Structures are given as C-alpha cells and as structure tokens.
PDB file of C-alpha atoms in Angstrom:
ATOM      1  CA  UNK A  15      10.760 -82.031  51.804  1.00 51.00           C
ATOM      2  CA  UNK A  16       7.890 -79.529  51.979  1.00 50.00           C
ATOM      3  CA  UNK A  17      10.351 -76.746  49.583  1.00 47.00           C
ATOM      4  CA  UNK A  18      10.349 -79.933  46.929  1.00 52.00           C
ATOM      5  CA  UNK A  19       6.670 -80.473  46.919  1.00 57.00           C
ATOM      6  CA  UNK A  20       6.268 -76.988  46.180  1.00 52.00           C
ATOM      7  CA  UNK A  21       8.824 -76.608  43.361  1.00 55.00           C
ATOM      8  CA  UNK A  22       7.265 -79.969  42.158  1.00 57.00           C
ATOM      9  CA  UNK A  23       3.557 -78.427  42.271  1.00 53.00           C
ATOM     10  CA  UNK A  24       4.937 -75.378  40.488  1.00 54.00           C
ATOM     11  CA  UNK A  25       6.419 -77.426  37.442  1.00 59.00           C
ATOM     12  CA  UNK A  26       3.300 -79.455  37.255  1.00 56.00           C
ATOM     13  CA  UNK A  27       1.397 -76.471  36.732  1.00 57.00           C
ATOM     14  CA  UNK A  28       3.662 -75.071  34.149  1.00 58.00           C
ATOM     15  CA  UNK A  29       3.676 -78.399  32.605  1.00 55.00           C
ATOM     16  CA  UNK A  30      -0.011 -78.127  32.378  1.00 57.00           C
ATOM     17  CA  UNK A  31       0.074 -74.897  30.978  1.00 63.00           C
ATOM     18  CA  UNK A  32       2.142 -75.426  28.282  1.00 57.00           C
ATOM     19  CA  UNK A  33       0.370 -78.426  27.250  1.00 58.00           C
ATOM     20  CA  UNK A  34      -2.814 -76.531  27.510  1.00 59.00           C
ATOM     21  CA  UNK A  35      -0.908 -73.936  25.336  1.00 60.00           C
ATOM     22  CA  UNK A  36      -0.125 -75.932  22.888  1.00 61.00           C
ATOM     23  CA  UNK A  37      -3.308 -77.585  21.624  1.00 62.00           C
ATOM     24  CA  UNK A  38      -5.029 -73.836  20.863  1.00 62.00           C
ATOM     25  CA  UNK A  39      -4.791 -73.446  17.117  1.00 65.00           C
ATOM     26  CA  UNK A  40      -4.545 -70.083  15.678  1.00 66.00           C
ATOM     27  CA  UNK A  41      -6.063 -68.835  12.868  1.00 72.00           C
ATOM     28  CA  UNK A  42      -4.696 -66.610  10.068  1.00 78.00           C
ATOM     29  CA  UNK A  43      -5.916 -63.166  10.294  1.00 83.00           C
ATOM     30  CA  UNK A  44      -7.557 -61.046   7.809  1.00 83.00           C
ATOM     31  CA  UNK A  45      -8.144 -57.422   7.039  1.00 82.00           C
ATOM     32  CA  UNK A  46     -12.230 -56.144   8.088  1.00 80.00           C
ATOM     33  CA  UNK A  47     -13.316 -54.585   5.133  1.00 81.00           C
ATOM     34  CA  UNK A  48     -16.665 -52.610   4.425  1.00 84.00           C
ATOM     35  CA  UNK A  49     -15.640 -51.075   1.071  1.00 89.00           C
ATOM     36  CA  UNK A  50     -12.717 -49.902  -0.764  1.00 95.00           C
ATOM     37  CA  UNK A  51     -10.947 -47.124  -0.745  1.00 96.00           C
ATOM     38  CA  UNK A  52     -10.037 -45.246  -4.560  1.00 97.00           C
ATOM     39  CA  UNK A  53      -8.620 -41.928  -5.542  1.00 96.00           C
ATOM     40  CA  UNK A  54      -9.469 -39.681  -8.705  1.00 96.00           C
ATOM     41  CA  UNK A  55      -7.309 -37.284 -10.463  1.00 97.00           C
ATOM     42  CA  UNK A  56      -8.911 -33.998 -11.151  1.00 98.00           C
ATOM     43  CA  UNK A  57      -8.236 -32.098 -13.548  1.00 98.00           C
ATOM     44  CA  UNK A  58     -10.856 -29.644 -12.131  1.00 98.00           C
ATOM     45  CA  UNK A  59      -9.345 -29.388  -8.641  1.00 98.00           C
ATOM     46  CA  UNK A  60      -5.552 -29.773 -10.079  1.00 97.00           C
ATOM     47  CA  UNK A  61      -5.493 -32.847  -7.351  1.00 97.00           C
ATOM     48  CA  UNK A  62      -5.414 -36.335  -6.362  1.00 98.00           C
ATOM     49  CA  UNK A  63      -8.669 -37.085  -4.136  1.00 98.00           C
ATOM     50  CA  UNK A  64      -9.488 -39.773  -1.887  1.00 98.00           C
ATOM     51  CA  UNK A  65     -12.678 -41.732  -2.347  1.00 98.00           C
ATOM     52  CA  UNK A  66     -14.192 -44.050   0.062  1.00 98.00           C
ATOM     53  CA  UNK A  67     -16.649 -46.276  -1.209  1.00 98.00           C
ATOM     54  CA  UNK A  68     -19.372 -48.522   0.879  1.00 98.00           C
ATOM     55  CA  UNK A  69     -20.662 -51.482  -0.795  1.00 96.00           C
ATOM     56  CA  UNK A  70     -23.523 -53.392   0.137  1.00 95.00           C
ATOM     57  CA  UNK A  71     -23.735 -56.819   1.795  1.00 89.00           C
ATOM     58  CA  UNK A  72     -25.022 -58.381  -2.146  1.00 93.00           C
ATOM     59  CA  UNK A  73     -22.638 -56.251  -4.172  1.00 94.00           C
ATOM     60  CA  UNK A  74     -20.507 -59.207  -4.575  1.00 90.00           C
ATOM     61  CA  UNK A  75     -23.295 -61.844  -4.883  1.00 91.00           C
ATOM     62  CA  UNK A  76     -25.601 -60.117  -7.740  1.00 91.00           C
ATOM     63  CA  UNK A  77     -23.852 -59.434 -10.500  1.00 91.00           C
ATOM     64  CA  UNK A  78     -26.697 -57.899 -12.352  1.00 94.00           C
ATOM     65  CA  UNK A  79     -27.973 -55.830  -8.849  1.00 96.00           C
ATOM     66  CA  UNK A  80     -27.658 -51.977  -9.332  1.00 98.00           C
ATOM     67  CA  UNK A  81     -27.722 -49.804  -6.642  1.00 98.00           C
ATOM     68  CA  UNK A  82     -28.812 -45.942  -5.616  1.00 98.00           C
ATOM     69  CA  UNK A  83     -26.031 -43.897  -4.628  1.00 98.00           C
ATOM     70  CA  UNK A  84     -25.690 -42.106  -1.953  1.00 98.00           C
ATOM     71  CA  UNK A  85     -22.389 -39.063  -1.771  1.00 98.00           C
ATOM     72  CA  UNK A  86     -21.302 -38.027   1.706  1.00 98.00           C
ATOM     73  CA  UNK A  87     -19.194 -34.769   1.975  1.00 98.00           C
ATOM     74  CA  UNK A  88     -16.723 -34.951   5.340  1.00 98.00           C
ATOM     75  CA  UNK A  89     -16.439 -38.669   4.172  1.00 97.00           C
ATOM     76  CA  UNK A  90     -12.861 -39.231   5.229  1.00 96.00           C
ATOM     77  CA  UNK A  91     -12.541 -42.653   7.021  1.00 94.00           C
ATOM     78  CA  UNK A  92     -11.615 -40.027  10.309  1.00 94.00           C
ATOM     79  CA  UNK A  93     -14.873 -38.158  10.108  1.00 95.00           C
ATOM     80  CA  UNK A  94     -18.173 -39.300   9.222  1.00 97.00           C
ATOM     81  CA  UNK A  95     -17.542 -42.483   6.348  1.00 97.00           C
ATOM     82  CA  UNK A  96     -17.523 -45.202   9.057  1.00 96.00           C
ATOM     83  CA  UNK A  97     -20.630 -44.767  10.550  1.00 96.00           C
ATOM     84  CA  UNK A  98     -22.749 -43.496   7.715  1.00 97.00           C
ATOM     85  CA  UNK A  99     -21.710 -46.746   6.020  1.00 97.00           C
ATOM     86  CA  UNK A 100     -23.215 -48.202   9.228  1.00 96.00           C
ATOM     87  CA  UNK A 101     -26.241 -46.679   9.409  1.00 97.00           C
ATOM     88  CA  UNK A 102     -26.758 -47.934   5.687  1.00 98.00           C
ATOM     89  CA  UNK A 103     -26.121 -51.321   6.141  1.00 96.00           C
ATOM     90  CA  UNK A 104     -28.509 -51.035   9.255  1.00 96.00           C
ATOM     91  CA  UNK A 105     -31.361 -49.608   7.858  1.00 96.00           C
ATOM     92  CA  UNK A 106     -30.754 -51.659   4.601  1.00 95.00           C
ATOM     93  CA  UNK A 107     -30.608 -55.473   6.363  1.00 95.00           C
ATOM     94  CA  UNK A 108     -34.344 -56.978   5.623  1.00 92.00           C
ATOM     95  CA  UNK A 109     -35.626 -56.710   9.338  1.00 94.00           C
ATOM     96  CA  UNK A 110     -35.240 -53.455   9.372  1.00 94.00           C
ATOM     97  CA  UNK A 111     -36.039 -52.410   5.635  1.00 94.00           C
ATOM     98  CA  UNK A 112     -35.529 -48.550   6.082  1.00 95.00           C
ATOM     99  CA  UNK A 113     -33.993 -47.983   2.990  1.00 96.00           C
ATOM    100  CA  UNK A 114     -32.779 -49.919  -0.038  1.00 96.00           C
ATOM    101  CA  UNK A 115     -29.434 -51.391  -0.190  1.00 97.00           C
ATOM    102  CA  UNK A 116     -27.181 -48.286  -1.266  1.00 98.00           C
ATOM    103  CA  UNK A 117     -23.430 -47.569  -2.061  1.00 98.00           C
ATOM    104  CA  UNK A 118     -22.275 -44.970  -0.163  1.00 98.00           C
ATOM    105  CA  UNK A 119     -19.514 -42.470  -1.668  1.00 98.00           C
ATOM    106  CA  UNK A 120     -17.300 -40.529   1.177  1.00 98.00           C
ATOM    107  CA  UNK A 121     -15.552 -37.948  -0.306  1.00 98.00           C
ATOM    108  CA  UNK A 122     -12.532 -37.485   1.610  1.00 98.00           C
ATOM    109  CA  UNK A 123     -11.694 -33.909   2.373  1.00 97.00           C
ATOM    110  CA  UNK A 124      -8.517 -31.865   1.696  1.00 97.00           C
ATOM    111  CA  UNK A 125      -9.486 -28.398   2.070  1.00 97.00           C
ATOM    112  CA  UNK A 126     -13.429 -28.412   3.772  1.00 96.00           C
ATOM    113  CA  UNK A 127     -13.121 -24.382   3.677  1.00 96.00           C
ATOM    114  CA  UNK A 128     -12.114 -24.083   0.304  1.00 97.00           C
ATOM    115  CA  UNK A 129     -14.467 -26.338  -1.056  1.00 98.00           C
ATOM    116  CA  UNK A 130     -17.605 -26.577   0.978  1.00 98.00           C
ATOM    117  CA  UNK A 131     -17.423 -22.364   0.125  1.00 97.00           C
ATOM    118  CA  UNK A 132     -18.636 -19.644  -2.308  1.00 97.00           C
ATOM    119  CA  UNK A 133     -17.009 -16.301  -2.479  1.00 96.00           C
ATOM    120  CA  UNK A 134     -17.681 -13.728   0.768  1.00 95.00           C
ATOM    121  CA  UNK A 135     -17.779 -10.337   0.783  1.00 94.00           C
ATOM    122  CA  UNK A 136     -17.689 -10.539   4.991  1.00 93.00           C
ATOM    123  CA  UNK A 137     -14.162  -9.122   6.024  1.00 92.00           C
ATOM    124  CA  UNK A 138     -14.051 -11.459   9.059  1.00 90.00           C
ATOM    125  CA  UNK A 139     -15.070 -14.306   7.025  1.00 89.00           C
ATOM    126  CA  UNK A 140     -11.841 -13.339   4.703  1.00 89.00           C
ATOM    127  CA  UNK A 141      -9.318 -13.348   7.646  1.00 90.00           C
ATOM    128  CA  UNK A 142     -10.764 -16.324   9.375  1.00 89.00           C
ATOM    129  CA  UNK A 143     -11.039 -18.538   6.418  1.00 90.00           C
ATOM    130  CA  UNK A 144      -8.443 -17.029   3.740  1.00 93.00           C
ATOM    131  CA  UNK A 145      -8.600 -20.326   1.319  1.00 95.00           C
ATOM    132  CA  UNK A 146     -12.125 -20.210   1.188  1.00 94.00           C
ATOM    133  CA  UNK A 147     -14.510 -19.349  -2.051  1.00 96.00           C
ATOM    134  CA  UNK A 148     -13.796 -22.074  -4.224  1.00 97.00           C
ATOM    135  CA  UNK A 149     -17.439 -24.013  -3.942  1.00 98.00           C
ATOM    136  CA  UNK A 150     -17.856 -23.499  -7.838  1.00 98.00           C
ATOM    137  CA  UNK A 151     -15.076 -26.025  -8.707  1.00 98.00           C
ATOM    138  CA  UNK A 152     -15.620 -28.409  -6.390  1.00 98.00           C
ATOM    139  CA  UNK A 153     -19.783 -28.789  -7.253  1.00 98.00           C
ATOM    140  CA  UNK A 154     -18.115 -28.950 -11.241  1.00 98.00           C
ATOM    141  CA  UNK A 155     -15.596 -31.772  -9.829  1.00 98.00           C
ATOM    142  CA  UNK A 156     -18.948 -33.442  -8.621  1.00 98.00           C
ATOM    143  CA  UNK A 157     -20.733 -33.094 -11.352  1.00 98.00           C
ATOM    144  CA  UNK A 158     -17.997 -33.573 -14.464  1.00 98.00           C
ATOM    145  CA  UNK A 159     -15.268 -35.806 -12.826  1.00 98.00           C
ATOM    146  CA  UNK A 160     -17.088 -38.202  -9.523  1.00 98.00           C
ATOM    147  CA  UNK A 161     -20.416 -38.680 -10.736  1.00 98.00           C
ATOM    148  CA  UNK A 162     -19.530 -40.031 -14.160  1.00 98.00           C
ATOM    149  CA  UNK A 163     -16.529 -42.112 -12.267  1.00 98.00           C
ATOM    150  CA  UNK A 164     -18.904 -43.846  -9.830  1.00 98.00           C
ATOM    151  CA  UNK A 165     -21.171 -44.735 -12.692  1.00 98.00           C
ATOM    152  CA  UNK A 166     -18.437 -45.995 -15.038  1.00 97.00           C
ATOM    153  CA  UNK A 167     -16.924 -48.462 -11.901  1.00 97.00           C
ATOM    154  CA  UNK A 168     -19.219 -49.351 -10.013  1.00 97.00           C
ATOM    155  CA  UNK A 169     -23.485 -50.854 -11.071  1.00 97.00           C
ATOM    156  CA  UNK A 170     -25.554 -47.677  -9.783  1.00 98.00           C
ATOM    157  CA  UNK A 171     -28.768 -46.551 -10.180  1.00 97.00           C
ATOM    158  CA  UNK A 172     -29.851 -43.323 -11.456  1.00 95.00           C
ATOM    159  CA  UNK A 173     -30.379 -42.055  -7.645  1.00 97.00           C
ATOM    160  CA  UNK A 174     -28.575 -39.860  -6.100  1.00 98.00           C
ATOM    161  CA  UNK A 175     -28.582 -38.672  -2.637  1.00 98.00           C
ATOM    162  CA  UNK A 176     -26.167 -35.859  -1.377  1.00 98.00           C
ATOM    163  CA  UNK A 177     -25.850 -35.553   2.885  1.00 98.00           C
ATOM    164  CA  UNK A 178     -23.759 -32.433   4.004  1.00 98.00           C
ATOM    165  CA  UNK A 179     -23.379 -30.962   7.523  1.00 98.00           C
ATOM    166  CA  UNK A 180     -22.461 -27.860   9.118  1.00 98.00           C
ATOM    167  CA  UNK A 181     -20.298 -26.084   5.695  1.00 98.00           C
ATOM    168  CA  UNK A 182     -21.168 -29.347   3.994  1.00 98.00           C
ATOM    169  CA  UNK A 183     -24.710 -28.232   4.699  1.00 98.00           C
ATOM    170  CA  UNK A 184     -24.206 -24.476   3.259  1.00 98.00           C
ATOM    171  CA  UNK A 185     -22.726 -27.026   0.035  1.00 98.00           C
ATOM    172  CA  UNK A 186     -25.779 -28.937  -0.239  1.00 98.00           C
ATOM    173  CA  UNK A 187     -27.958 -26.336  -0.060  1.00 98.00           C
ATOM    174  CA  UNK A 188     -25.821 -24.783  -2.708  1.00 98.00           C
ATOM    175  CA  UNK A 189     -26.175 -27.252  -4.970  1.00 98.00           C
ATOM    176  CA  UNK A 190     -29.652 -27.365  -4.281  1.00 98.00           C
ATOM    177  CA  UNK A 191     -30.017 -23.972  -5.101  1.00 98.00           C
ATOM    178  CA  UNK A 192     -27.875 -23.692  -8.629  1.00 97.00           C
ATOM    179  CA  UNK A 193     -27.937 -27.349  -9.751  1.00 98.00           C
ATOM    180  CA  UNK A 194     -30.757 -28.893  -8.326  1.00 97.00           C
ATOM    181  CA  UNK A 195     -31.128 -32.069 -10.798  1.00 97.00           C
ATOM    182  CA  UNK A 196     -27.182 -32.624  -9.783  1.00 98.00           C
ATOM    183  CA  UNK A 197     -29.090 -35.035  -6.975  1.00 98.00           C
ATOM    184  CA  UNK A 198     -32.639 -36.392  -6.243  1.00 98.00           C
ATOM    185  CA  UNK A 199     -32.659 -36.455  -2.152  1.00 98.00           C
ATOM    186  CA  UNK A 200     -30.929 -33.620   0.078  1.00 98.00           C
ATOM    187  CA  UNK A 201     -30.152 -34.657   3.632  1.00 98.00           C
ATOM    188  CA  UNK A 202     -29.046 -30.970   4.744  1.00 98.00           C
ATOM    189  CA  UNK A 203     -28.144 -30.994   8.431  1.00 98.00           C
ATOM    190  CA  UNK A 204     -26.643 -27.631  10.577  1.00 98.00           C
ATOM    191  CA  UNK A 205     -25.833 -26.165   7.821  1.00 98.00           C
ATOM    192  CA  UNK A 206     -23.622 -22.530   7.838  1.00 97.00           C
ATOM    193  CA  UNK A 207     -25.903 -20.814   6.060  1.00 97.00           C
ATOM    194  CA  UNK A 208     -24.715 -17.785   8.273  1.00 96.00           C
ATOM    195  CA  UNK A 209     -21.443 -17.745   5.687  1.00 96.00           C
ATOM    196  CA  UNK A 210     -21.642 -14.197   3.797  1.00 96.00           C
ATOM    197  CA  UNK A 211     -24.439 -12.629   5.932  1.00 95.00           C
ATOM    198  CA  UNK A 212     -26.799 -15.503   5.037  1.00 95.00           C
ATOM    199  CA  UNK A 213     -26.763 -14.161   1.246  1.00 96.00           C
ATOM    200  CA  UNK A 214     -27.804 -17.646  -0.142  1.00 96.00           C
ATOM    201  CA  UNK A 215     -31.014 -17.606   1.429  1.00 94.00           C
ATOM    202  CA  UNK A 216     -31.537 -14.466  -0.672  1.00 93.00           C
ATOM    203  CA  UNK A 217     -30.848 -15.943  -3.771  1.00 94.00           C
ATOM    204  CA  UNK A 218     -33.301 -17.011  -5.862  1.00 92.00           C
ATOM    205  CA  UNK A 219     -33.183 -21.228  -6.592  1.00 93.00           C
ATOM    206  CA  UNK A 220     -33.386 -22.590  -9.868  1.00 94.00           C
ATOM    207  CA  UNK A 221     -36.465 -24.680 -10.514  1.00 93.00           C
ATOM    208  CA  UNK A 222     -36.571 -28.008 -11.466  1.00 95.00           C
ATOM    209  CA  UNK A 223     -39.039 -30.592 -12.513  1.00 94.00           C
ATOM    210  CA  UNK A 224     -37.430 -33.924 -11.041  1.00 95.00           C
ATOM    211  CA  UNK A 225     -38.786 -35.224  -8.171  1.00 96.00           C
ATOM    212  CA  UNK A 226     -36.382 -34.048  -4.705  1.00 97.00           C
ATOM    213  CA  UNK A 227     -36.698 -35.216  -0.873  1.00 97.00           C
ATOM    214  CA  UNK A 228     -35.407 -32.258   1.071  1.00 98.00           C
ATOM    215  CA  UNK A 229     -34.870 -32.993   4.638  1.00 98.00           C
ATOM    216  CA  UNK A 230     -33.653 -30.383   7.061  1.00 98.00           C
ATOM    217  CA  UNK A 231     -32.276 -30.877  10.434  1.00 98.00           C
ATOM    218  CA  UNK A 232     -30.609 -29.093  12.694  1.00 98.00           C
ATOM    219  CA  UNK A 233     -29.705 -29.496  17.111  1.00 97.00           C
ATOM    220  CA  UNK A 234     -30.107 -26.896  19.633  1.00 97.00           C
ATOM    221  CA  UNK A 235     -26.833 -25.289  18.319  1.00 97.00           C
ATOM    222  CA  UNK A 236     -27.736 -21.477  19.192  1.00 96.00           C
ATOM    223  CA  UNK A 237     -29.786 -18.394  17.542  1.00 96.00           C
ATOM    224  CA  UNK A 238     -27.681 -18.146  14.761  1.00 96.00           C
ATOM    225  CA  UNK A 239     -28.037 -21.737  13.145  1.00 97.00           C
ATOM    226  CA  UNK A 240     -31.224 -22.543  14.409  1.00 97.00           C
ATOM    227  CA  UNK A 241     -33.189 -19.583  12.625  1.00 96.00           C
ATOM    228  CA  UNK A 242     -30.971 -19.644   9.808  1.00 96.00           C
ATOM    229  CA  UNK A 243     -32.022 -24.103   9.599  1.00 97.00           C
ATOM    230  CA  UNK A 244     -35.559 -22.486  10.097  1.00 97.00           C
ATOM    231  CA  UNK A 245     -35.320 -20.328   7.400  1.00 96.00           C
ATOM    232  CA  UNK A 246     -34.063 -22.168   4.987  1.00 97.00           C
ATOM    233  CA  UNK A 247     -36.822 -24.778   5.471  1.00 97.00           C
ATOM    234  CA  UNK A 248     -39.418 -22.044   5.384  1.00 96.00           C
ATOM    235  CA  UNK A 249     -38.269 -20.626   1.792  1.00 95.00           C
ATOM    236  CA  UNK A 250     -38.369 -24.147   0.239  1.00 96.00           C
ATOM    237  CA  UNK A 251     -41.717 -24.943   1.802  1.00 95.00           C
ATOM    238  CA  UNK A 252     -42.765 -21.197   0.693  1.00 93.00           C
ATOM    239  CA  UNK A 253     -41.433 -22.391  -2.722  1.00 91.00           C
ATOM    240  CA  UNK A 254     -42.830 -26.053  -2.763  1.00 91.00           C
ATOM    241  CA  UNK A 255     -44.056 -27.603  -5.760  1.00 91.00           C
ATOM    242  CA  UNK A 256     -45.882 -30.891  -6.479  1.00 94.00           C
ATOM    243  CA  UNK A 257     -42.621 -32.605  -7.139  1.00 95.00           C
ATOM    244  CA  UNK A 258     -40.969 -31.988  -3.873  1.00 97.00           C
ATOM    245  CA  UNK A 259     -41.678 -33.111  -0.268  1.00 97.00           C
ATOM    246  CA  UNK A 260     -39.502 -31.819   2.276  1.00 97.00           C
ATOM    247  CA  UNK A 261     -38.675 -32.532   5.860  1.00 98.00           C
ATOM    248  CA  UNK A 262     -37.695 -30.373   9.163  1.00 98.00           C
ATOM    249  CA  UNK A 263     -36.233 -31.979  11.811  1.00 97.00           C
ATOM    250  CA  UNK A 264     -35.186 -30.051  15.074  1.00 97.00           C
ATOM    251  CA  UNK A 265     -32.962 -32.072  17.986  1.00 97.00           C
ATOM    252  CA  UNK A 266     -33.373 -30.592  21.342  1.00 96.00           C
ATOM    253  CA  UNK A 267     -30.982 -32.521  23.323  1.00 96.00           C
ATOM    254  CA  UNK A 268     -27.901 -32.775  20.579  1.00 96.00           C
ATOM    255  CA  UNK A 269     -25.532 -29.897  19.433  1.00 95.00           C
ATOM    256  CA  UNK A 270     -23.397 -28.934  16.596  1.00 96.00           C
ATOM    257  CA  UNK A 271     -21.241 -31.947  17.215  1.00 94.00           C
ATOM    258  CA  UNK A 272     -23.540 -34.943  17.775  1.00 94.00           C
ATOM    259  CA  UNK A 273     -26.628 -33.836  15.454  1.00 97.00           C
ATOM    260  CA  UNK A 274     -25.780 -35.427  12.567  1.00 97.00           C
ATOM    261  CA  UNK A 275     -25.976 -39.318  13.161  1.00 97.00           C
ATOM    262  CA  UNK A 276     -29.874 -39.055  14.332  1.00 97.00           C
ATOM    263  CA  UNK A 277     -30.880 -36.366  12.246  1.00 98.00           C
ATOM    264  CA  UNK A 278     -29.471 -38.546   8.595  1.00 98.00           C
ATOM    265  CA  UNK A 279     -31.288 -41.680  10.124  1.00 97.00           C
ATOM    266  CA  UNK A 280     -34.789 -39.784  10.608  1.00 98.00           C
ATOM    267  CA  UNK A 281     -34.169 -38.596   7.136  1.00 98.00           C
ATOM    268  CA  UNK A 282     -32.985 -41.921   5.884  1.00 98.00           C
ATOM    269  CA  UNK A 283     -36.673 -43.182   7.597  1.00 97.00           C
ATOM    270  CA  UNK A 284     -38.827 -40.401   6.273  1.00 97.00           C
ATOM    271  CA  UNK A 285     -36.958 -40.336   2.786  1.00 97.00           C
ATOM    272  CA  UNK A 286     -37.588 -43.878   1.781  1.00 95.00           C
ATOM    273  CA  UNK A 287     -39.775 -45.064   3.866  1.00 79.00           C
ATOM    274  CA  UNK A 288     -39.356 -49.109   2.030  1.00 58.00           C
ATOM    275  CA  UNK A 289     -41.704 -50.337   4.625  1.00 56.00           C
ATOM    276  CA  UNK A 290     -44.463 -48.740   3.072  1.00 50.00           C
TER     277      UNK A 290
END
C-alpha cells in the first residue's frame, strides 16, 4: 500500500509537470544585430576585406539623418569592433549625450604588421616582422577605395574620426603626419612609435589648415612607450596651431592590454564634449 502511494505521488507530479510544460509558449528566435557586416574588393591591396559597420539606434528611423564617421583599425568583430560600437551607442543615448550619434567603421584586419607599417631599416625589426612595410598602400586603400565606399552606401557626414592602438597607433600617427586632412579627430592610444628607432617622430608633419582633435593616451606600459606617447604629444603641442587642440591622457593602473577602452572614452568626452 505505502509502495503505491508513492508511485501514485510520483505520476502526479509528472502529470503536473507536463501540464505545466505544456502551457509555456515559445517564441521564434532572432539574430542580435548592431550593424552589418560588408566586404570591399581592393584593387589597392589585391584583396577582399572585411568591413564591420555600426549603425546608430535612428539609422533606420531618419531617412534624411546623416551621420559623422568614425574608422576603427583592429576592428575585427574578435578584437576591438564590439565594444567600440558600445561605447558609441553609450555615450550617444540622450542621457548621456557624450558624443553625437556616429557610424562606426571596423576595419577587419588580415595582415596588422603589414599594414599598420612603413618600411624599417632596424635588422631585428626585419626578422621579427618580415611582412611588414606596406603602411603606404593600406593609408591609399583608406583614402581611394573605404572612404569613398562608406560615403557612397551609407548617409555620413563630412567627419571623420580615425582611433588606432598600439601599431594602429604608429598608423594614425602616420596618417597624421603625411595626410593629415585624410581625418578631422585622432584618437592615438599606445602607439609603437618605437618601430624604426622612433624615426617618425623625426619627421617633419605636413601642415594643414582643417580643424583636428588630437588625443593621446597611453597606460603604464614601460620606458619605451611611455616616453615615446610623451614625445609624440610634446612635438604636436611644440607644433600647435590655432586650428588644433590636442589631448594627453596617461593611465596609471592599465597596461598595454586594457588601455584602450578608457583612454577612447576620455577622448570620446574631451573630443566632443555635446554637453556643452
């Protein structure tokens, strides 16, 4: 008697279950999307590349709405896309009203070395990094190919905002350097200026007469990249015309590694500064 009020206990509760089971509804499922993802043929590069593309909350509401642009190098979904893309929704939704609603590009990478890289004359920097020294096509691939592609598909604005870090950094700063009107804000963060015994910093940069934000950041990331950060940030202040404002930021407690997410927000605050 006592084994059948168990087994009959034990069915009840399955028969509960199953009834409980059977009035949840599910719901179809959908893909999370932020942006779209494109590719490009270049002629310049003599490849297919991989475009990310961020698109803001309204993009889909405001037909007429046109937008700045902002072009992230490392901006493989894998590396630093995702939560760039975050930090510009953030700092774009009206409470916070850091900076204006902005497409964000993430160029996904292929060959970082090769790209993000002008020629050396630095043995070591030969055998470490044998692909590298092909900066020159990629800024013309930025210039001649993206640029005009992002303008032709999508409603931008004429401003343009380039981040880099680390040999994205020694890119920017590049750019900076040889085809400053290329972009209007710089967010420049540990860059490798050390690449080829620090010979960009002894180059003379081409003036321009647009207006640039120039914001330079670096971590406690060692002699090496902290002076050479320094530098750099001394020879454009050194340099400084009416026309430019530039920024230093220095990150005690963050490294190589983790620098990069607070240093482009402080720039993204001091940059555009909507709220005032």
């Amino acid at each position: 008697m006592k084994l059948k009020t168990i087994t009959t206990a034990i069915m009840l509760l399955i028969a509960i279950q199953l009834i409980a089971q059977s009035n949840i509804t599910t719901t179809s499922k959908v893909p999370l999307s932020i942006g779209e993802t494109t590719s490009i043929k270049s002629k310049i590069l003599d490849e297919n590349r991989v475009i990310n593309v961020y698109l803001p909350n309204s993009y889909a509401q405001d037909s007429l709405k046109t937008y700045p642009v902002i072009y992230l190098l490392d901006g493989s979904i894998d590396e630093d896309f995702i939560h760039i893309a975050g930090l510009v929704q953030f700092g774009s939704f009206s409470w916070i009203n850091m900076l204006p609603e902005s497409i964000v590009v993430g160029i996904s990478n292929v060959d970082r070395k090769r790209d993000f890289t002008y020629p050396t004359t630095n043995l070591k920097d030969k055998k470490d990094f044998p692909t590298t020294g092909k900066s020159e096509l990629f800024i013309n691939f930025l210039e001649i190919e993206l640029q005009p592609f992002i303008d032709q598909n999508y409603r931008t604005k004429n401003t343009k905002t380039i981040i880099g870090q680390s040999l994205g950094g020694l890119l920017a700063t590049e750019i900076l350097y040889k085809k400053p009107d290329l972009f209007d804000n710089y967010i420049i963060i540990s860059p490798s200026l050390w690449w080829d015994d620090d010979s960009l910093l002894k180059l003379k940069a081409k003036t321009y007469t647009t207006t640039k934000n120039i914001y330079v950041g670096v971590g406690k990331e060692g002699d090496i990249m902290e002076t050479a950060a320094a530098g750099l940030f001394k020879t454009l202040k050194s340099n400084k015309k009416d026309n430019t404002r530039l920024y230093f930021g220095f990150f005690e407690d963050l490294n190589h590694g983790d620098t990069l997410h607070l240093a482009v927000y402080d720039a993204f605050n001091l940059i555009f500064n909507t709220k005032n």
